[in-house]
Amino acid sequence: MSRWWPALAAVAVVVVTALIGLLGNWWKPPPWVARSPRTHRVVFAAALAVLVGLTLVQVLVLQGPGNANGGNGGNTQSPGTRTAAPSQSGYDVFLGDLPPKLGTSNVTQVLPHGLEGRYSRPLVVACPTDPATDRVRDVTYSLAKRYIGFHATLHGFNPTPDESLVQVTLFLDKQDGRAFRFAIGQPQDVDIDVDVTDVDDLRIEVGCQNPSASAILIDPELHHR
């Protein structure tokens, strides 16, 4: 409704001005009666007071509960702004946004050649180059008991397609590992959904039958408390 106040203010000024003009034409003082400058000043001041009053009313309406910054409709955050560490529950954090605690050199967010642009927010762990002496590659993230769930989609990739296995094992603190396997070339990716309530460290371990393969975690995210 406040959008109508400028129009109402304009109408009020026009009406007041018209009334002043009509009254001025209706009453003509006798020639021997001099016009009082004070009368003109009073009329002008009255019209100005009406305009100022209507402007103040409009300002008060615009600053009402629905439009004030502290009201129910207030929003001090710019559109499109995303806070890094919100306090509300249920917030999802991409695992790639956390700095690795250990094994930084074993993980990357760059997809292998041939998969560019196919997946969003990936974490890629290359397979060990020599399964005889270098059996696994791992990376550890500190969760600090801030999350209740971890979800990702596992995809295995090899530039030369074969049917070799790629295995990702998740270790939650000192617990036994939980393994997820993907056979290169299989049509369906593997869903990973793990409860990480009260977990301090998440270690991701990758082992492969073919050293040229890679394990790709698609959209790995942590569910905030």
Tab-separated table of C-alpha atoms in Angstrom:
chain	number	residue	atom	x	y	z
A	1	MET	CA	0.000	0.000	0.000
A	2	SER	CA	2.929	2.366	0.668
A	3	ARG	CA	3.528	2.698	-3.082
A	4	TRP	CA	0.386	4.869	-3.312
A	5	TRP	CA	1.660	7.513	-0.889
A	6	PRO	CA	3.633	9.533	-3.476
A	7	ALA	CA	0.494	9.806	-5.611
A	8	LEU	CA	-1.632	10.772	-2.587
A	9	ALA	CA	0.910	13.391	-1.559
A	10	ALA	CA	0.872	14.890	-5.056
A	11	VAL	CA	-2.939	14.961	-5.094
A	12	ALA	CA	-2.992	16.629	-1.675
A	13	VAL	CA	-0.611	19.353	-2.819
A	14	VAL	CA	-2.716	19.971	-5.932
A	15	VAL	CA	-5.910	20.183	-3.842
A	16	VAL	CA	-4.374	22.580	-1.318
A	17	THR	CA	-2.996	24.749	-4.117
A	18	ALA	CA	-6.383	24.788	-5.875
A	19	LEU	CA	-8.189	25.778	-2.674
A	20	ILE	CA	-5.751	28.593	-2.089
A	21	GLY	CA	-6.349	29.807	-5.635
A	22	LEU	CA	-10.143	29.587	-5.317
A	23	LEU	CA	-10.183	31.417	-2.011
A	24	GLY	CA	-7.885	34.048	-3.411
A	25	ASN	CA	-10.234	34.655	-6.363
A	26	TRP	CA	-13.393	34.444	-4.236
A	27	TRP	CA	-12.366	37.099	-1.751
A	28	LYS	CA	-11.012	40.276	-3.192
A	29	PRO	CA	-10.131	42.930	-0.651
A	30	PRO	CA	-11.346	46.473	-1.353
A	31	PRO	CA	-8.892	48.646	-3.214
A	32	TRP	CA	-8.267	50.729	-0.131
A	33	VAL	CA	-7.320	47.602	1.880
A	34	ALA	CA	-3.739	46.666	1.311
A	35	ARG	CA	-2.876	42.979	0.931
A	36	SER	CA	-1.021	41.667	3.927
A	37	PRO	CA	2.252	39.904	3.138
A	38	ARG	CA	1.774	38.015	6.382
A	39	THR	CA	-1.365	36.353	4.963
A	40	HIS	CA	0.563	34.998	1.982
A	41	ARG	CA	3.307	33.682	4.233
A	42	VAL	CA	0.781	31.873	6.435
A	43	VAL	CA	-0.908	30.204	3.438
A	44	PHE	CA	2.434	29.133	1.973
A	45	ALA	CA	3.570	27.736	5.331
A	46	ALA	CA	0.322	25.776	5.676
A	47	ALA	CA	0.751	24.165	2.242
A	48	LEU	CA	4.372	23.329	3.005
A	49	ALA	CA	3.368	21.787	6.339
A	50	VAL	CA	0.821	19.532	4.598
A	51	LEU	CA	3.459	18.322	2.133
A	52	VAL	CA	6.009	17.648	4.885
A	53	GLY	CA	3.417	15.822	6.979
A	54	LEU	CA	2.440	13.502	4.136
A	55	THR	CA	6.108	12.802	3.420
A	56	LEU	CA	6.710	11.857	7.054
A	57	VAL	CA	3.710	9.518	6.989
A	58	GLN	CA	5.113	7.788	3.925
A	59	VAL	CA	8.512	7.359	5.616
A	60	LEU	CA	6.853	5.844	8.691
A	61	VAL	CA	4.903	3.397	6.535
A	62	LEU	CA	8.047	2.321	4.672
A	63	GLN	CA	9.831	1.786	8.001
A	64	GLY	CA	7.031	-0.362	9.399
A	65	PRO	CA	7.495	-3.873	10.860
A	66	GLY	CA	7.370	-5.549	7.460
A	67	ASN	CA	10.129	-3.401	5.961
A	68	ALA	CA	12.477	-2.661	8.841
A	69	ASN	CA	15.742	-4.572	8.955
A	70	GLY	CA	14.806	-6.117	12.270
A	71	GLY	CA	11.239	-7.041	11.300
A	72	ASN	CA	9.789	-10.284	10.053
A	73	GLY	CA	10.337	-9.308	6.437
A	74	GLY	CA	13.861	-7.940	6.929
A	75	ASN	CA	16.727	-9.420	4.986
A	76	THR	CA	20.171	-7.915	5.376
A	77	GLN	CA	21.895	-10.558	3.232
A	78	SER	CA	22.484	-9.743	-0.416
A	79	PRO	CA	20.877	-12.061	-3.008
A	80	GLY	CA	23.106	-14.897	-4.010
A	81	THR	CA	25.315	-14.635	-0.904
A	82	ARG	CA	26.276	-17.910	0.632
A	83	THR	CA	27.735	-18.047	4.124
A	84	ALA	CA	30.694	-20.332	4.692
A	85	ALA	CA	29.734	-21.680	8.102
A	86	PRO	CA	26.031	-21.214	8.859
A	87	SER	CA	24.747	-22.106	12.286
A	88	GLN	CA	21.479	-23.716	11.228
A	89	SER	CA	21.163	-27.485	11.175
A	90	GLY	CA	20.909	-29.616	8.054
A	91	TYR	CA	23.555	-27.732	6.094
A	92	ASP	CA	25.548	-29.776	3.560
A	93	VAL	CA	29.276	-29.189	3.167
A	94	PHE	CA	31.210	-30.500	0.176
A	95	LEU	CA	34.102	-32.630	1.355
A	96	GLY	CA	36.371	-30.940	-1.175
A	97	ASP	CA	35.903	-27.633	0.658
A	98	LEU	CA	37.690	-29.044	3.716
A	99	PRO	CA	41.496	-29.116	3.731
A	100	PRO	CA	42.865	-32.658	4.027
A	101	LYS	CA	44.477	-33.500	7.331
A	102	LEU	CA	46.739	-36.106	5.721
A	103	GLY	CA	47.396	-37.247	2.165
A	104	THR	CA	46.936	-33.906	0.417
A	105	SER	CA	49.050	-35.018	-2.541
A	106	ASN	CA	46.870	-38.088	-3.100
A	107	VAL	CA	43.657	-36.218	-3.909
A	108	THR	CA	42.664	-33.712	-6.582
A	109	GLN	CA	39.483	-32.081	-7.862
A	110	VAL	CA	40.597	-32.323	-11.500
A	111	LEU	CA	38.903	-35.054	-13.508
A	112	PRO	CA	41.039	-37.411	-15.621
A	113	HIS	CA	41.434	-36.713	-19.312
A	114	GLY	CA	38.303	-37.838	-21.115
A	115	LEU	CA	35.926	-36.946	-18.273
A	116	GLU	CA	36.323	-33.156	-18.301
A	117	GLY	CA	33.105	-31.407	-17.306
A	118	ARG	CA	31.147	-34.632	-16.835
A	119	TYR	CA	30.849	-34.526	-13.039
A	120	SER	CA	30.420	-31.655	-10.616
A	121	ARG	CA	32.477	-31.207	-7.447
A	122	PRO	CA	34.545	-34.407	-7.818
A	123	LEU	CA	37.268	-35.779	-5.599
A	124	VAL	CA	39.728	-37.918	-7.547
A	125	VAL	CA	42.207	-40.334	-5.991
A	126	ALA	CA	44.600	-42.012	-8.413
A	127	CYS	CA	45.228	-45.699	-7.927
A	128	PRO	CA	48.590	-46.899	-6.557
A	129	THR	CA	51.148	-47.229	-9.303
A	130	ASP	CA	52.580	-50.544	-8.102
A	131	PRO	CA	50.076	-52.870	-6.394
A	132	ALA	CA	52.922	-55.084	-5.185
A	133	THR	CA	54.660	-52.423	-3.086
A	134	ASP	CA	52.231	-49.499	-3.068
A	135	ARG	CA	48.875	-51.075	-2.396
A	136	VAL	CA	46.708	-48.144	-1.329
A	137	ARG	CA	46.414	-44.383	-1.564
A	138	ASP	CA	44.588	-42.579	1.210
A	139	VAL	CA	43.493	-39.130	2.336
A	140	THR	CA	42.206	-38.122	5.781
A	141	TYR	CA	39.776	-35.331	6.671
A	142	SER	CA	39.103	-33.914	10.129
A	143	LEU	CA	35.350	-33.878	10.834
A	144	ALA	CA	35.666	-32.824	14.498
A	145	LYS	CA	32.297	-34.417	15.327
A	146	ARG	CA	30.478	-31.665	13.424
A	147	TYR	CA	28.603	-33.887	10.983
A	148	ILE	CA	26.110	-36.724	11.086
A	149	GLY	CA	26.269	-38.167	7.584
A	150	PHE	CA	28.517	-38.574	4.549
A	151	HIS	CA	27.173	-39.201	1.068
A	152	ALA	CA	28.887	-39.592	-2.295
A	153	THR	CA	28.678	-41.533	-5.552
A	154	LEU	CA	31.609	-43.756	-6.488
A	155	HIS	CA	32.752	-44.008	-10.096
A	156	GLY	CA	35.836	-45.819	-11.336
A	157	PHE	CA	37.657	-44.723	-14.472
A	158	ASN	CA	40.390	-46.192	-16.616
A	159	PRO	CA	41.530	-44.609	-19.910
A	160	THR	CA	41.743	-48.143	-21.301
A	161	PRO	CA	38.392	-49.730	-20.420
A	162	ASP	CA	38.583	-53.085	-18.688
A	163	GLU	CA	36.722	-54.881	-15.934
A	164	SER	CA	39.196	-54.249	-13.143
A	165	LEU	CA	37.960	-53.336	-9.679
A	166	VAL	CA	38.348	-50.024	-7.899
A	167	GLN	CA	37.764	-50.202	-4.158
A	168	VAL	CA	37.150	-47.297	-1.790
A	169	THR	CA	37.260	-48.066	1.925
A	170	LEU	CA	36.051	-45.581	4.540
A	171	PHE	CA	37.595	-45.622	8.001
A	172	LEU	CA	35.805	-43.724	10.764
A	173	ASP	CA	38.312	-43.027	13.525
A	174	LYS	CA	39.550	-46.420	14.798
A	175	GLN	CA	36.609	-48.435	13.485
A	176	ASP	CA	36.904	-51.176	10.905
A	177	GLY	CA	36.756	-50.002	7.324
A	178	ARG	CA	33.658	-50.129	5.164
A	179	ALA	CA	34.446	-51.061	1.562
A	180	PHE	CA	32.688	-49.986	-1.642
A	181	ARG	CA	33.668	-51.566	-4.963
A	182	PHE	CA	33.222	-50.431	-8.547
A	183	ALA	CA	34.016	-52.522	-11.612
A	184	ILE	CA	35.347	-50.476	-14.515
A	185	GLY	CA	32.744	-50.429	-17.256
A	186	GLN	CA	29.725	-51.253	-15.116
A	187	PRO	CA	26.697	-49.117	-16.048
A	188	GLN	CA	25.650	-48.051	-12.553
A	189	ASP	CA	27.696	-45.981	-10.129
A	190	VAL	CA	27.852	-46.980	-6.460
A	191	ASP	CA	26.124	-44.940	-3.764
A	192	ILE	CA	28.002	-44.277	-0.541
A	193	ASP	CA	25.952	-43.328	2.504
A	194	VAL	CA	27.638	-43.496	5.908
A	195	ASP	CA	26.718	-42.320	9.401
A	196	VAL	CA	29.551	-40.133	10.738
A	197	THR	CA	27.964	-38.979	13.991
A	198	ASP	CA	30.643	-38.166	16.609
A	199	VAL	CA	33.434	-39.033	14.163
A	200	ASP	CA	36.678	-37.069	14.453
A	201	ASP	CA	38.549	-38.320	11.374
A	202	LEU	CA	37.368	-39.740	8.064
A	203	ARG	CA	40.021	-41.655	6.140
A	204	ILE	CA	39.374	-42.586	2.513
A	205	GLU	CA	41.526	-45.442	1.238
A	206	VAL	CA	41.714	-46.430	-2.437
A	207	GLY	CA	42.980	-49.706	-3.834
A	208	CYS	CA	42.839	-50.895	-7.450
A	209	GLN	CA	43.578	-53.903	-9.623
A	210	ASN	CA	44.836	-51.669	-12.429
A	211	PRO	CA	47.335	-48.909	-11.500
A	212	SER	CA	46.198	-46.684	-14.376
A	213	ALA	CA	42.670	-46.369	-12.965
A	214	SER	CA	41.249	-43.708	-10.667
A	215	ALA	CA	38.551	-43.586	-8.012
A	216	ILE	CA	36.159	-40.655	-8.373
A	217	LEU	CA	33.827	-39.506	-5.610
A	218	ILE	CA	31.027	-37.492	-7.195
A	219	ASP	CA	29.371	-34.760	-5.092
A	220	PRO	CA	30.892	-35.935	-1.796
A	221	GLU	CA	29.051	-34.057	0.923
A	222	LEU	CA	28.819	-34.004	4.691
A	223	HIS	CA	25.496	-33.490	6.403
A	224	HIS	CA	25.829	-30.915	9.185
A	225	ARG	CA	24.312	-31.380	12.624
